[in-house]
Coordinates of C-alpha atoms in Angstrom, one line a residue:
M1 CA 30.6 28.7 30.4
E2 CA 27.4 27.3 28.5
N3 CA 24.1 27.7 30.1
I4 CA 23.3 24.4 31.2
I5 CA 19.7 24.7 31.6
P6 CA 18.8 25.9 28.0
R7 CA 20.7 23.1 26.8
R8 CA 18.9 20.5 28.5
I9 CA 15.8 21.9 27.4
Y10 CA 17.0 21.8 23.8
D11 CA 18.0 18.4 24.2
F12 CA 14.6 17.3 25.3
L13 CA 12.6 19.4 22.9
K14 CA 14.8 18.0 19.6
A15 CA 13.3 14.6 20.5
Y16 CA 9.6 15.4 20.0
P17 CA 7.7 16.9 17.3
P18 CA 7.1 20.0 16.1
F19 CA 10.2 21.2 17.7
S20 CA 12.2 18.1 16.2
L21 CA 11.2 19.7 12.9
L22 CA 13.1 23.1 13.6
P23 CA 16.9 23.9 12.7
D24 CA 19.1 23.4 15.4
D25 CA 20.2 26.8 15.9
L26 CA 16.6 28.1 16.0
L27 CA 15.8 25.5 18.6
L28 CA 18.5 26.9 20.7
Q29 CA 17.1 30.2 20.7
I30 CA 13.6 28.9 21.8
S31 CA 15.0 26.9 24.3
Q32 CA 16.7 29.8 25.8
R33 CA 13.5 31.6 26.2
V34 CA 11.5 28.8 27.8
L35 CA 9.9 28.8 31.4
V36 CA 10.1 25.9 33.4
Q37 CA 6.9 25.6 35.6
Y38 CA 5.8 23.1 38.3
Y39 CA 2.4 22.1 39.0
K40 CA 1.1 20.1 42.1
P41 CA -1.5 17.3 41.6
R42 CA -4.7 18.8 40.7
Q43 CA -3.4 22.4 40.3
E44 CA -5.0 23.9 37.3
I45 CA -3.0 25.4 34.5
F46 CA -5.7 27.1 32.5
H47 CA -9.5 27.1 32.7
Q48 CA -12.3 26.3 30.0
G49 CA -13.5 29.8 28.7
D50 CA -10.4 31.8 29.7
Q51 CA -8.9 34.0 27.2
P52 CA -5.7 32.5 25.5
G53 CA -2.5 32.7 27.1
T54 CA 1.0 34.1 26.3
H55 CA 2.6 30.4 26.3
I56 CA 2.1 27.1 24.8
F57 CA 3.0 24.1 27.1
I58 CA 4.9 20.7 26.7
V59 CA 5.0 18.2 29.5
R60 CA 8.6 17.6 30.6
E61 CA 7.6 15.3 33.6
G62 CA 4.2 14.0 34.7
A63 CA 1.0 14.1 33.2
V64 CA -1.8 16.9 32.5
Q65 CA -5.5 16.0 31.9
L66 CA -7.9 18.2 29.7
Y67 CA -11.4 18.4 31.0
R68 CA -14.7 19.7 29.4
E69 CA -16.9 21.1 31.8
T70 CA -20.7 21.2 31.6
E71 CA -23.0 23.0 34.3
S72 CA -23.6 19.8 36.2
E73 CA -20.3 17.9 35.5
E74 CA -17.0 17.8 34.0
F75 CA -15.7 14.9 31.4
L76 CA -12.2 13.9 30.8
V77 CA -11.3 14.2 27.2
E78 CA -7.5 13.5 26.8
Q79 CA -4.2 13.1 28.9
C80 CA -1.0 14.4 28.0
D81 CA 2.2 12.6 29.0
E82 CA 5.6 13.3 28.3
G83 CA 6.5 15.3 25.1
D84 CA 2.8 16.2 24.2
V85 CA 2.0 19.7 23.4
F86 CA -1.1 21.2 24.6
G87 CA -2.7 24.9 24.8
I88 CA -2.3 25.2 21.2
R89 CA -5.5 25.7 19.8
P90 CA -6.0 29.3 21.2
M91 CA -2.7 30.5 19.6
L92 CA -4.0 29.1 16.2
A93 CA -7.9 29.8 16.1
E94 CA -7.4 32.7 18.6
E95 CA -10.3 31.5 20.6
A96 CA -10.9 31.0 24.5
Y97 CA -9.6 27.8 25.8
A98 CA -12.2 25.1 25.1
L99 CA -11.0 22.7 27.9
T100 CA -9.7 22.9 31.4
A101 CA -6.2 21.8 31.7
R102 CA -5.0 20.1 35.3
A103 CA -2.2 18.3 36.6
A104 CA -2.7 14.7 37.0
E105 CA 0.3 14.3 39.4
E106 CA 3.5 16.4 40.2
T107 CA 4.1 17.8 36.9
L108 CA 6.9 19.8 35.2
L109 CA 6.2 21.7 32.2
Y110 CA 7.9 23.6 29.7
A111 CA 6.3 27.0 28.5
I112 CA 7.2 28.5 25.2
N113 CA 5.8 32.2 24.8
I114 CA 3.9 32.5 21.4
E115 CA 5.5 35.9 20.8
G116 CA 7.6 35.3 17.8
F117 CA 6.4 31.8 17.6
R118 CA 3.8 32.9 15.0
K119 CA 6.8 33.8 12.7
V120 CA 8.3 30.5 13.3
M121 CA 5.6 28.9 11.9
E122 CA 5.6 31.2 8.7
A123 CA 9.2 30.5 8.2
H124 CA 8.6 26.8 8.7
P125 CA 5.3 25.4 7.4
Q126 CA 5.8 21.9 8.3
V127 CA 5.5 22.8 12.0
A128 CA 2.3 25.1 11.4
F129 CA 0.9 22.1 9.6
Y130 CA 1.6 19.7 12.4
L131 CA 0.1 21.9 14.9
A132 CA -2.9 22.9 12.9
S133 CA -3.9 19.1 12.0
N134 CA -3.0 18.0 15.6
Y135 CA -4.3 20.7 17.7
A136 CA -6.6 23.0 15.7
A137 CA -9.4 21.1 13.9
G138 CA -10.7 23.0 10.8
V139 CA -7.6 25.3 10.3
G140 CA -5.3 22.8 8.8
Q141 CA -6.4 23.6 5.3
K142 CA -4.0 26.7 5.4
Y143 CA -0.7 24.3 5.9
K144 CA -2.3 21.9 3.5
T145 CA 0.5 22.1 1.3
A146 CA 2.9 20.2 3.8
N147 CA 3.6 16.7 2.6
P148 CA 1.8 14.0 4.6
S149 CA 3.6 11.3 3.3
Q150 CA 6.8 12.4 5.5
L151 CA 5.0 11.5 8.5
F152 CA 6.9 8.5 9.3
L153 CA 10.0 8.9 7.7
D154 CA 13.3 10.2 9.2
R155 CA 15.3 12.4 6.9
S156 CA 17.8 9.6 6.4
D157 CA 15.2 7.4 5.3
R158 CA 14.1 9.8 2.5
T159 CA 17.3 10.0 0.8
I160 CA 18.1 8.2 -2.5
E161 CA 21.3 7.0 -0.7
N162 CA 19.3 4.2 0.6
F163 CA 19.3 2.7 -2.8
A164 CA 22.4 1.2 -4.3
L165 CA 22.3 2.9 -7.8
M166 CA 22.1 0.0 -10.3
E167 CA 24.0 1.9 -12.8
V168 CA 27.3 1.3 -10.8
Q169 CA 26.7 -2.3 -9.5
S170 CA 28.3 -5.2 -11.2
L171 CA 25.9 -7.3 -13.2
E172 CA 25.4 -10.6 -11.5
R173 CA 23.9 -12.5 -14.3
S174 CA 23.0 -12.2 -17.8
K175 CA 20.7 -14.2 -20.1
A176 CA 21.8 -17.5 -21.2
P177 CA 23.5 -17.2 -24.6
V178 CA 21.9 -18.9 -27.6
T179 CA 24.6 -20.0 -30.2
C180 CA 25.2 -21.7 -33.5
P181 CA 28.1 -22.5 -35.6
P182 CA 28.9 -20.1 -38.5
Q183 CA 27.6 -22.8 -41.2
T184 CA 24.0 -22.7 -40.0
T185 CA 21.4 -21.5 -42.5
I186 CA 19.7 -17.8 -41.7
Q187 CA 16.4 -19.8 -41.7
E188 CA 17.7 -22.3 -39.2
A189 CA 19.0 -19.7 -36.9
A190 CA 15.7 -17.7 -37.2
L191 CA 13.7 -21.0 -36.2
I192 CA 16.0 -21.2 -33.2
M193 CA 15.8 -17.5 -32.4
S194 CA 12.1 -17.9 -32.4
A195 CA 11.7 -21.3 -30.1
K196 CA 14.0 -19.5 -27.6
E197 CA 12.1 -15.9 -27.7
V198 CA 15.5 -14.2 -27.9
G199 CA 16.2 -11.2 -30.2
S200 CA 19.7 -12.2 -31.2
I201 CA 21.8 -15.4 -31.9
I202 CA 25.8 -15.6 -31.1
V203 CA 27.6 -17.2 -34.0
V204 CA 30.8 -19.3 -32.3
N205 CA 33.5 -21.1 -33.4
P206 CA 34.1 -24.9 -32.2
S207 CA 35.7 -23.6 -29.0
D208 CA 32.8 -21.3 -28.3
H209 CA 34.4 -18.4 -29.0
P210 CA 32.4 -15.6 -30.3
V211 CA 32.7 -14.8 -34.1
G212 CA 29.8 -12.8 -34.9
I213 CA 26.1 -11.9 -33.9
M214 CA 22.8 -11.9 -36.0
T215 CA 19.7 -10.0 -34.4
D216 CA 16.2 -9.2 -35.3
K217 CA 17.2 -5.9 -36.9
D218 CA 19.5 -8.1 -39.4
L219 CA 16.7 -10.3 -40.2
R220 CA 14.4 -7.1 -41.1
H221 CA 16.8 -5.3 -43.0
K222 CA 19.1 -7.8 -44.7
V223 CA 16.3 -10.8 -45.2
A224 CA 12.9 -9.6 -45.1
T225 CA 14.0 -6.9 -47.7
G226 CA 15.0 -9.8 -50.0
K227 CA 18.7 -9.0 -49.7
M228 CA 19.6 -12.5 -48.5
K229 CA 18.4 -15.7 -49.1
L230 CA 17.1 -18.0 -46.2
N231 CA 19.2 -20.8 -47.3
A232 CA 22.5 -18.7 -47.0
P233 CA 24.7 -19.4 -44.0
I234 CA 24.5 -17.0 -41.3
S235 CA 28.1 -15.9 -41.8
D236 CA 27.2 -14.1 -44.7
I237 CA 24.6 -11.8 -42.7
M238 CA 26.1 -11.9 -39.2
S239 CA 27.8 -8.6 -37.7
S240 CA 31.4 -9.3 -37.1
P241 CA 33.7 -8.9 -35.0
V242 CA 31.5 -9.1 -31.9
I243 CA 31.5 -6.4 -29.2
T244 CA 32.4 -8.3 -26.1
M245 CA 32.9 -7.5 -22.3
P246 CA 33.6 -9.2 -19.1
S247 CA 30.4 -10.5 -17.1
S248 CA 31.7 -8.5 -14.3
V249 CA 30.7 -5.2 -16.1
T250 CA 28.5 -2.6 -14.7
V251 CA 25.2 -1.3 -16.3
A252 CA 27.0 2.3 -17.0
D253 CA 29.9 0.5 -18.7
V254 CA 27.4 -1.6 -21.1
Q255 CA 25.4 1.6 -21.6
M256 CA 28.3 3.5 -22.8
E257 CA 29.8 1.0 -24.8
M258 CA 26.2 0.1 -26.8
V259 CA 26.0 4.1 -27.5
K260 CA 29.7 4.3 -28.6
N261 CA 29.3 1.5 -30.7
R262 CA 25.6 2.1 -31.9
I263 CA 24.5 -1.4 -31.2
N264 CA 21.8 -2.7 -28.9
H265 CA 23.4 -6.2 -27.9
I266 CA 26.8 -6.9 -26.2
C267 CA 28.3 -10.3 -25.7
L268 CA 29.8 -11.1 -22.2
T269 CA 32.8 -13.7 -22.3
E270 CA 35.0 -15.3 -19.8
D271 CA 37.6 -12.7 -19.8
G272 CA 35.9 -9.9 -21.8
T273 CA 37.7 -10.7 -25.3
I274 CA 36.7 -12.6 -28.4
G275 CA 39.3 -15.3 -27.6
S276 CA 37.2 -16.5 -24.7
R277 CA 33.9 -18.6 -24.2
V278 CA 30.7 -16.7 -24.5
V279 CA 29.0 -16.6 -21.3
G280 CA 26.1 -14.3 -21.6
V281 CA 24.6 -11.6 -23.9
L282 CA 22.8 -8.5 -23.1
S283 CA 20.4 -6.3 -24.7
E284 CA 19.1 -3.0 -24.5
H285 CA 16.1 -4.1 -23.2
D286 CA 17.8 -6.4 -20.8
L287 CA 19.4 -3.4 -19.1
M288 CA 16.2 -1.9 -18.6
V289 CA 14.6 -5.0 -17.2
M290 CA 17.8 -4.9 -14.7
Q291 CA 17.3 -1.6 -13.6
G292 CA 13.5 -2.5 -12.4
N293 CA 12.5 1.0 -12.1
N294 CA 9.8 0.9 -14.7
P295 CA 6.3 -0.7 -14.0
A296 CA 5.7 -1.1 -17.8
I297 CA 8.7 -2.9 -17.9
L298 CA 7.8 -5.6 -15.1
I299 CA 4.5 -5.8 -16.6
R300 CA 5.9 -6.6 -20.0
E301 CA 8.2 -9.5 -18.6
I302 CA 5.3 -10.8 -16.6
R303 CA 3.3 -11.2 -20.0
R304 CA 6.6 -13.4 -21.2
C305 CA 7.1 -15.2 -18.3
K306 CA 7.0 -19.3 -18.8
A307 CA 7.7 -20.4 -15.6
V308 CA 6.5 -19.5 -12.0
E309 CA 9.8 -19.0 -10.6
A310 CA 10.3 -16.1 -13.0
L311 CA 6.9 -14.7 -11.6
R312 CA 8.1 -14.8 -7.8
D313 CA 11.6 -13.0 -9.1
I314 CA 9.5 -10.2 -10.4
R315 CA 7.5 -9.8 -7.7
D316 CA 10.6 -9.5 -5.5
R317 CA 11.7 -6.6 -7.7
A318 CA 8.0 -5.0 -7.7
E319 CA 8.5 -5.2 -4.0
Q320 CA 12.0 -3.2 -4.1
L321 CA 10.0 -0.8 -6.6
L322 CA 7.6 -0.3 -3.9
K323 CA 10.4 0.4 -1.4
K324 CA 11.9 2.9 -3.4
Y325 CA 8.4 4.4 -3.9
I326 CA 7.6 4.7 -0.2
F327 CA 11.0 6.2 0.7
Q328 CA 10.5 8.8 -2.2
E329 CA 7.5 9.8 -1.1
V330 CA 5.3 8.9 -3.9
S331 CA 1.5 9.4 -3.4
I332 CA 0.0 6.3 -2.1
A333 CA -2.8 6.6 -5.0
F334 CA -0.2 6.1 -7.6
I335 CA 1.6 3.3 -5.5
S336 CA -1.5 1.2 -5.0
T337 CA -2.4 1.6 -8.6
V338 CA 1.0 0.4 -10.0
M339 CA 0.9 -2.5 -7.3
T340 CA -2.6 -3.4 -8.5
E341 CA -1.5 -3.3 -12.0
I342 CA 1.5 -5.8 -11.3
N343 CA -0.7 -8.0 -8.9
D344 CA -3.4 -8.3 -11.6
E345 CA -0.8 -9.3 -14.4
I346 CA 1.0 -11.8 -12.2
I347 CA -2.6 -13.5 -11.5
V348 CA -3.5 -13.2 -15.4
R349 CA -0.2 -14.6 -16.2
C350 CA -0.9 -17.7 -13.5
I351 CA -4.6 -18.2 -15.1
E352 CA -2.7 -18.4 -18.6
L353 CA -0.3 -20.9 -17.4
A354 CA -3.1 -22.8 -15.8
E355 CA -5.1 -23.0 -18.7
A356 CA -2.0 -23.9 -21.0
D357 CA -1.4 -26.9 -18.4
L358 CA -4.8 -28.1 -18.8
A359 CA -4.8 -28.1 -22.6
S360 CA -1.3 -29.6 -22.9
E361 CA -2.8 -32.4 -20.7
G362 CA -6.0 -33.0 -23.1
Q363 CA -8.5 -31.7 -20.7
Q364 CA -11.4 -30.4 -23.2
H365 CA -12.6 -27.0 -22.2
P366 CA -16.1 -27.1 -21.2
G367 CA -17.0 -24.2 -23.6
A368 CA -18.6 -22.0 -20.8
K369 CA -17.3 -18.5 -20.0
Y370 CA -15.9 -17.5 -16.8
C371 CA -14.7 -14.5 -14.8
W372 CA -12.0 -14.5 -12.2
L373 CA -12.7 -12.2 -9.3
A374 CA -10.2 -10.8 -6.6
L375 CA -11.8 -10.2 -3.0
G376 CA -10.4 -8.3 0.0
S377 CA -7.5 -6.1 -0.4
E378 CA -6.6 -7.2 -3.8
G379 CA -10.2 -6.6 -4.7
R380 CA -10.2 -2.9 -3.4
G381 CA -6.8 -2.3 -5.1
E382 CA -4.9 -2.1 -1.8
Q383 CA -2.6 -5.1 -1.7
L384 CA 0.9 -3.5 -2.0
L385 CA 2.7 -6.4 0.1
R386 CA 2.0 -9.9 -0.5
T387 CA -0.5 -11.2 1.9
D388 CA -2.7 -14.4 1.9
Q389 CA -5.1 -14.9 -1.3
D390 CA -8.7 -13.8 -1.5
N391 CA -10.5 -15.0 -4.9
A392 CA -13.6 -16.6 -6.5
L393 CA -14.5 -17.8 -9.7
V394 CA -18.0 -17.2 -11.5
F395 CA -19.0 -19.2 -14.7
E396 CA -21.8 -18.9 -16.9
D397 CA -25.0 -20.7 -16.7
V398 CA -24.9 -24.3 -18.7
P399 CA -27.5 -26.8 -18.9
E400 CA -28.1 -29.2 -16.3
D401 CA -26.5 -32.3 -18.0
A402 CA -23.4 -30.1 -18.5
Y403 CA -23.0 -28.4 -15.1
E404 CA -20.9 -31.4 -13.3
R405 CA -18.3 -31.2 -15.8
T406 CA -18.1 -27.5 -16.0
K407 CA -17.8 -27.1 -12.3
N408 CA -15.0 -30.0 -12.1
Y409 CA -13.0 -28.3 -15.0
Y410 CA -13.1 -25.2 -13.1
L411 CA -12.3 -26.4 -9.6
D412 CA -9.2 -28.2 -11.2
F413 CA -8.3 -25.2 -13.0
A414 CA -9.0 -23.0 -9.9
G415 CA -6.8 -25.2 -7.9
R416 CA -3.8 -24.9 -10.5
V417 CA -4.0 -21.2 -10.1
T418 CA -4.2 -20.7 -6.5
R419 CA -1.2 -23.3 -6.3
L420 CA 0.7 -20.9 -9.0
L421 CA 0.0 -17.9 -6.7
N422 CA 1.1 -19.6 -3.7
E423 CA 4.5 -20.5 -5.3
V424 CA 4.6 -16.6 -6.2
G425 CA 4.5 -15.8 -2.6
F426 CA 0.8 -15.2 -2.2
E427 CA -0.1 -17.6 0.7
Y428 CA -3.3 -19.6 0.9
C429 CA -6.1 -18.1 2.6
P430 CA -6.3 -19.7 6.0
A431 CA -10.0 -19.6 5.7
D432 CA -10.0 -21.2 2.4
M433 CA -11.6 -18.2 0.7
M434 CA -10.4 -19.1 -2.8
A435 CA -11.9 -20.0 -6.1
S436 CA -10.5 -23.6 -5.4
N437 CA -13.2 -24.0 -2.7
P438 CA -16.5 -25.4 -4.2
S439 CA -18.1 -23.1 -2.2
W440 CA -16.6 -19.9 -4.1
C441 CA -16.5 -21.5 -7.7
L442 CA -20.1 -21.1 -8.9
S443 CA -22.1 -20.4 -11.7
L444 CA -23.7 -17.0 -12.3
S445 CA -27.2 -18.2 -11.2
E446 CA -25.7 -19.7 -8.0
W447 CA -23.6 -16.4 -7.0
K448 CA -26.7 -14.5 -7.5
Q449 CA -28.6 -17.0 -5.1
Q450 CA -25.7 -17.0 -2.9
F451 CA -25.6 -13.1 -2.4
S452 CA -29.6 -13.0 -2.2
T453 CA -29.2 -15.8 0.6
W454 CA -26.6 -13.4 2.6
I455 CA -28.7 -10.1 2.0
H456 CA -32.2 -11.6 2.9
K457 CA -30.9 -13.6 5.9
P458 CA -28.1 -11.4 7.3
E459 CA -27.0 -13.8 10.1
P460 CA -23.2 -13.0 11.6
K461 CA -21.5 -15.4 9.3
A462 CA -23.3 -14.0 6.1
V463 CA -22.6 -10.4 6.8
M464 CA -18.9 -11.4 7.4
F465 CA -18.8 -13.2 4.1
C466 CA -20.5 -10.0 2.8
T467 CA -17.6 -7.7 3.9
I468 CA -15.2 -9.7 1.8
F469 CA -17.2 -10.8 -1.2
F470 CA -18.8 -7.4 -1.9
D471 CA -15.4 -5.8 -2.8
F472 CA -15.2 -8.3 -5.7
R473 CA -13.4 -7.0 -8.8
P474 CA -13.3 -9.2 -12.2
I475 CA -9.2 -10.0 -13.1
H476 CA -9.5 -11.8 -16.1
G477 CA -12.4 -13.4 -18.4
D478 CA -15.8 -12.3 -19.3
R479 CA -16.5 -9.2 -17.3
S480 CA -20.0 -9.2 -18.0
L481 CA -20.3 -11.9 -15.7
S482 CA -18.9 -9.4 -12.8
S483 CA -21.5 -6.7 -13.9
A484 CA -24.3 -9.0 -13.7
L485 CA -23.6 -9.9 -10.1
T486 CA -23.2 -5.9 -9.1
T487 CA -26.6 -5.3 -10.8
H488 CA -28.3 -8.2 -9.0
I489 CA -26.7 -7.1 -5.5
F490 CA -28.1 -3.5 -6.0
E491 CA -31.7 -5.0 -7.2
A492 CA -31.4 -7.3 -3.9
L493 CA -30.8 -4.4 -1.5
D494 CA -33.9 -2.6 -2.9
D495 CA -36.1 -4.6 -1.2
Q496 CA -34.0 -5.8 1.8
E497 CA -32.8 -2.4 3.2
I498 CA -32.3 -3.8 6.5
F499 CA -29.3 -5.7 5.4
L500 CA -27.5 -2.5 5.5
V501 CA -28.4 -2.1 9.3
Y502 CA -26.7 -5.4 9.7
L503 CA -23.8 -4.4 7.8
G504 CA -23.5 -1.2 9.9
K505 CA -23.4 -3.1 12.9
N506 CA -20.7 -5.4 11.6
A507 CA -18.9 -2.2 10.9
L508 CA -18.8 -1.1 14.5
Q509 CA -17.4 -4.1 15.7
N510 CA -14.0 -2.5 15.9
P511 CA -14.3 0.4 18.2
P512 CA -11.8 3.2 18.0
P513 CA -8.3 1.8 18.2
L514 CA -7.6 3.9 21.5
T515 CA -8.1 3.4 25.1
F516 CA -9.6 6.1 27.5
F517 CA -5.9 7.5 28.2
R518 CA -5.0 7.3 24.4
N519 CA -3.0 4.3 24.9
F520 CA -3.3 1.7 21.8
V521 CA -5.5 -1.1 21.9
V522 CA -3.3 -3.9 21.6
E523 CA -4.2 -7.9 21.6
S524 CA -4.8 -9.4 24.7
S525 CA -3.9 -13.0 24.0
G526 CA -2.3 -15.3 21.2
A527 CA 0.6 -14.9 19.1
H528 CA 0.4 -11.2 18.6
K529 CA -0.4 -10.6 22.3
D530 CA 0.7 -6.9 23.3
E531 CA 0.9 -5.9 19.7
F532 CA -1.3 -3.6 17.8
D533 CA -3.3 -5.0 14.8
I534 CA -3.4 -1.9 12.5
K535 CA -5.8 -3.9 9.9
A536 CA -8.3 -4.8 12.3
R537 CA -8.1 -2.2 14.5
A538 CA -7.7 1.1 12.6
M539 CA -8.0 0.1 8.7
M540 CA -11.1 -2.1 8.6
P541 CA -13.3 0.1 10.4
L542 CA -12.5 2.8 7.7
A543 CA -13.1 0.1 4.9
D544 CA -16.1 -1.3 6.5
A545 CA -17.7 2.2 6.8
A546 CA -16.5 3.2 3.2
R547 CA -18.0 -0.2 1.7
L548 CA -21.5 0.4 3.7
L549 CA -21.9 4.0 2.5
V550 CA -21.1 3.4 -1.1
L551 CA -23.7 0.3 -1.0
H552 CA -26.4 2.7 0.7
A553 CA -25.7 5.4 -2.0
R554 CA -25.7 2.5 -4.8
V555 CA -22.4 3.3 -6.2
G556 CA -20.7 0.5 -8.0
M557 CA -17.5 0.0 -9.6
I558 CA -15.6 1.7 -6.9
N559 CA -13.7 -0.7 -4.5
N560 CA -10.9 1.2 -3.3
T561 CA -11.2 2.7 0.1
F562 CA -9.9 6.0 -0.3
R563 CA -11.7 6.6 -3.5
R564 CA -15.0 5.6 -2.1
F565 CA -14.6 8.4 0.5
E566 CA -13.5 10.9 -2.2
R567 CA -16.8 9.8 -4.0
L568 CA -18.8 10.1 -0.9
A569 CA -17.5 13.6 -0.3
E570 CA -19.1 14.3 -3.6
L571 CA -22.2 12.9 -3.0
E572 CA -22.5 14.7 0.8
P573 CA -21.3 17.9 0.8
Q574 CA -22.2 18.3 4.1
N575 CA -20.1 15.4 5.2
R576 CA -17.2 16.6 2.8
E577 CA -14.9 17.4 5.6
L578 CA -15.2 14.1 7.6
Y579 CA -14.9 12.0 4.3
E580 CA -11.7 13.7 2.9
Q581 CA -10.2 13.3 6.6
A582 CA -11.0 9.5 6.4
A583 CA -9.4 9.2 2.8
D584 CA -6.3 10.7 4.2
A585 CA -6.2 8.9 7.1
Y586 CA -6.5 5.7 5.0
E587 CA -3.7 6.4 2.9
I588 CA -1.3 7.1 5.7
L589 CA -2.4 4.0 7.4
M590 CA -1.6 2.2 4.1
R591 CA 1.7 3.8 3.7
Y592 CA 2.8 3.1 7.5
R593 CA 1.7 -0.7 7.0
A594 CA 3.7 -1.1 3.8
L595 CA 6.8 0.6 5.6
Q596 CA 6.3 -1.7 8.6
G597 CA 6.1 -4.7 6.2
L598 CA 9.1 -3.7 4.1
K599 CA 11.3 -3.3 7.3
K600 CA 10.3 -6.3 8.9
Q601 CA 9.8 -8.4 5.9
N602 CA 6.1 -9.4 6.6
S603 CA 2.5 -8.3 5.9
G604 CA 3.3 -5.2 8.4
R605 CA -0.1 -6.1 10.1
Y606 CA 1.1 -6.1 13.8
F607 CA 3.8 -3.9 15.7
N608 CA 4.6 -3.1 19.3
P609 CA 3.2 0.4 20.1
S610 CA 6.3 0.6 22.3
D611 CA 8.8 0.6 19.1
L612 CA 6.9 3.8 17.5
T613 CA 8.7 7.2 17.9
K614 CA 6.7 10.0 19.5
M615 CA 6.1 11.2 16.1
E616 CA 4.8 7.8 14.9
R617 CA 2.5 7.6 17.8
I618 CA 1.0 10.9 17.5
N619 CA 0.5 10.8 13.8
L620 CA -1.1 7.3 14.0
R621 CA -3.6 8.6 16.9
N622 CA -4.5 11.3 14.3
C623 CA -5.3 8.9 11.6
F624 CA -7.5 7.3 14.2
R625 CA -9.8 10.4 14.8
P626 CA -12.1 10.0 11.8
I627 CA -13.1 6.4 12.8
K628 CA -15.2 7.6 16.0
E629 CA -17.1 10.1 13.9
L630 CA -17.7 7.7 11.0
Q631 CA -19.0 5.1 13.5
S632 CA -21.5 7.8 15.0
L633 CA -22.5 8.6 11.7
L634 CA -23.3 5.0 10.8
N635 CA -25.1 4.7 14.2
T636 CA -27.2 7.8 13.6
R637 CA -27.8 7.1 9.9
F638 CA -28.9 3.4 10.0
R639 CA -30.4 3.6 13.7
L640 CA -28.1 0.8 14.8
A641 CA -29.1 1.4 18.6
L642 CA -32.2 -0.2 17.6
L643 CA -30.3 -3.6 17.3
S644 CA -28.4 -3.4 20.6

C-alpha cells in the first residue's frame, strides 16, 4: 500500500514554488524524506546567530514570525504563512542565521534536509535562481541565466499552441477587387490602379468573371520599357488565364499556389473557378499583413491608412502581437520598443489625417512650426496597452498680431488629433491633459514660462504636473522645439535645486506597497475597493524615483524608466546593484500588468490579490523590494526629512 503521508506532502509541495518547478518523480522522492514538525505558539525554531541547521522549512499550517534582535529589543521583520519557505539563507550563503524564527501560533512545518538538496539546485537552476533571488540577497547573480520573464506564466501559457496558426486558418476576407472590362486602355487601367492605390486590376467579362489580370510588374516590364503603347487595350497586356481560388482558402493554400505558379496575386471567386464572379484578390503583401506577426508590416500599413477604422484594426492586431510576445517570453525591452514604434506611427498618422482635413476645408496653415509631444507612459515609451491619452503641443514663437490665429489653428488641429486617437481606442484623459486643452497648447516661450513657474513655485499641483510633463517626448514636427524645452528645464534647475527636494517629497507619496505583514496595500474605497493598484502602488514609485534621479544627474533624452535606471547604474557604481534591481523590477511589473490587461481586456491596472497564485504573490513582493531602498536613498540624498 502506498505511503499516505509522503503522498500528502507531495500534493502540498507541488502547489508552491520552488517545489512546483521540480519534476514529479524527484518531488516525490523529496517528499519521502520530509520531517513533519509541530511547534507551539511562541516556540523558537532557530535563533539569530545560530550555525546553519540541517533543514530548510516550509509552513504547512499556521504562521512563523522572523525577528531581528539587538541588545535592547527585537524587531519583527517578516511573517511567513502557508506555503512560505524560510531558513534558506544559511544554506545558500553558508552563514549563521541572521534572524530568529518563532511560531506565531500552533504551527505545522515540513522540514527538508539540505543533504542532497544542493545537488537538486545544481540540476535544476530555475529552483536555485528562485531561492537565491528570494531568500539570499547578493548571491542571485550565480543564477542570473534563469529567465525572469517566466515568473508569471504557467507552462501551458508558454506554448505556441495558445495561438491559432494563421497558415491553417481560412481567410475571412480579402481586399475588395478592382476590375475593368477588356476594352479598357492600359493608361485608363493604370489611372484606376493609382487612384485605388492597388498593385493589380482584374479584367472581367460582362458577368464579372475573371478573364485576365494586370499588375504593377506588367506595367514595369511591358509598358515602361516601350514594348506596349499606353493607348493599347488592357487585353493586350493582361496575364491570362487567371489563377483563381475560393474565398474559403487558407493562407498555406494561397502561398503554395503562388509558389507553384510563380505569381504574386491570386484572384478569389465565388466557387474558386474562372466561371464565377470575382469576390476578391490577394497579393503576397496581403498575406504578410494578414499574418500580422511583423511589426514592420504593421507600421507600413499604418502609413497607408486612409481612415481611422483601419488604424483601430491595426492597433487590435498589434495587441495580438503583444500577446504573442508576452507568452513567448520576448524581453520587455524589445516589446516596449515595438509597441512604442507602433503607437508613435498611429499618432503620426492621426496627425497627418487631421492636417489633411484642415487643408481640405480650406483652413490656412499659420506658418508656425510645431512639435507634438507625448507625455506620461507613452512619453516614457511604456504604453503597451491602450490607456488614456497624455499629450501636448508646442509651436514656435510668432509675432503678437499672429498669435491668436496661430493658437486657434493648433487648438482646432489638436482637437481633431485627440478625437481620432480616441476613435482608435486611446481614451480621452480624464484630467484633460491633452493638446486640445488651451493650457497644454502653447508657444515655446509660454512653455518655458510654464516650466519656470512650476520649478520656482513648487506647489503640490505644480509638482504633480511636472511628474507628467517632465516625461515629454517629441513624436512629430520640429524636434528642435522639444530640445529647447529640455535645455530650458536644466537651466532652470541650476538655480532652483530646492525644486528637486519637492519632487522627491512627491516621490514618497506612495510608500512600499506591502503592509507590515506582507499583505498587499489595497484600495480602501471607490470602484476598486479591495483591489491592488499596480500602477500607483508599485510602478509609479519606481518611475518617480528614476525621473528625479536623472534630473538631478542632468541626464536628458532618456525617458524610459528601466533605461533610466540602467544609465544611473553607470553613473553611480556604488548604487549599481540597487538600480539594476529596480530596472529588473520595473520590467517585470510592466510584463505582469500587460499580462493582466490582456487576460481581462482592460488596462491591467487593478487586480484582486486573492486571485494571485502563490508564485505570483511572491514574485510581485520581490519586485517591491527596491522601492523601500530607493525611497530611503531619496530621503537621504535630498534631505526630505527637513520638509516634514
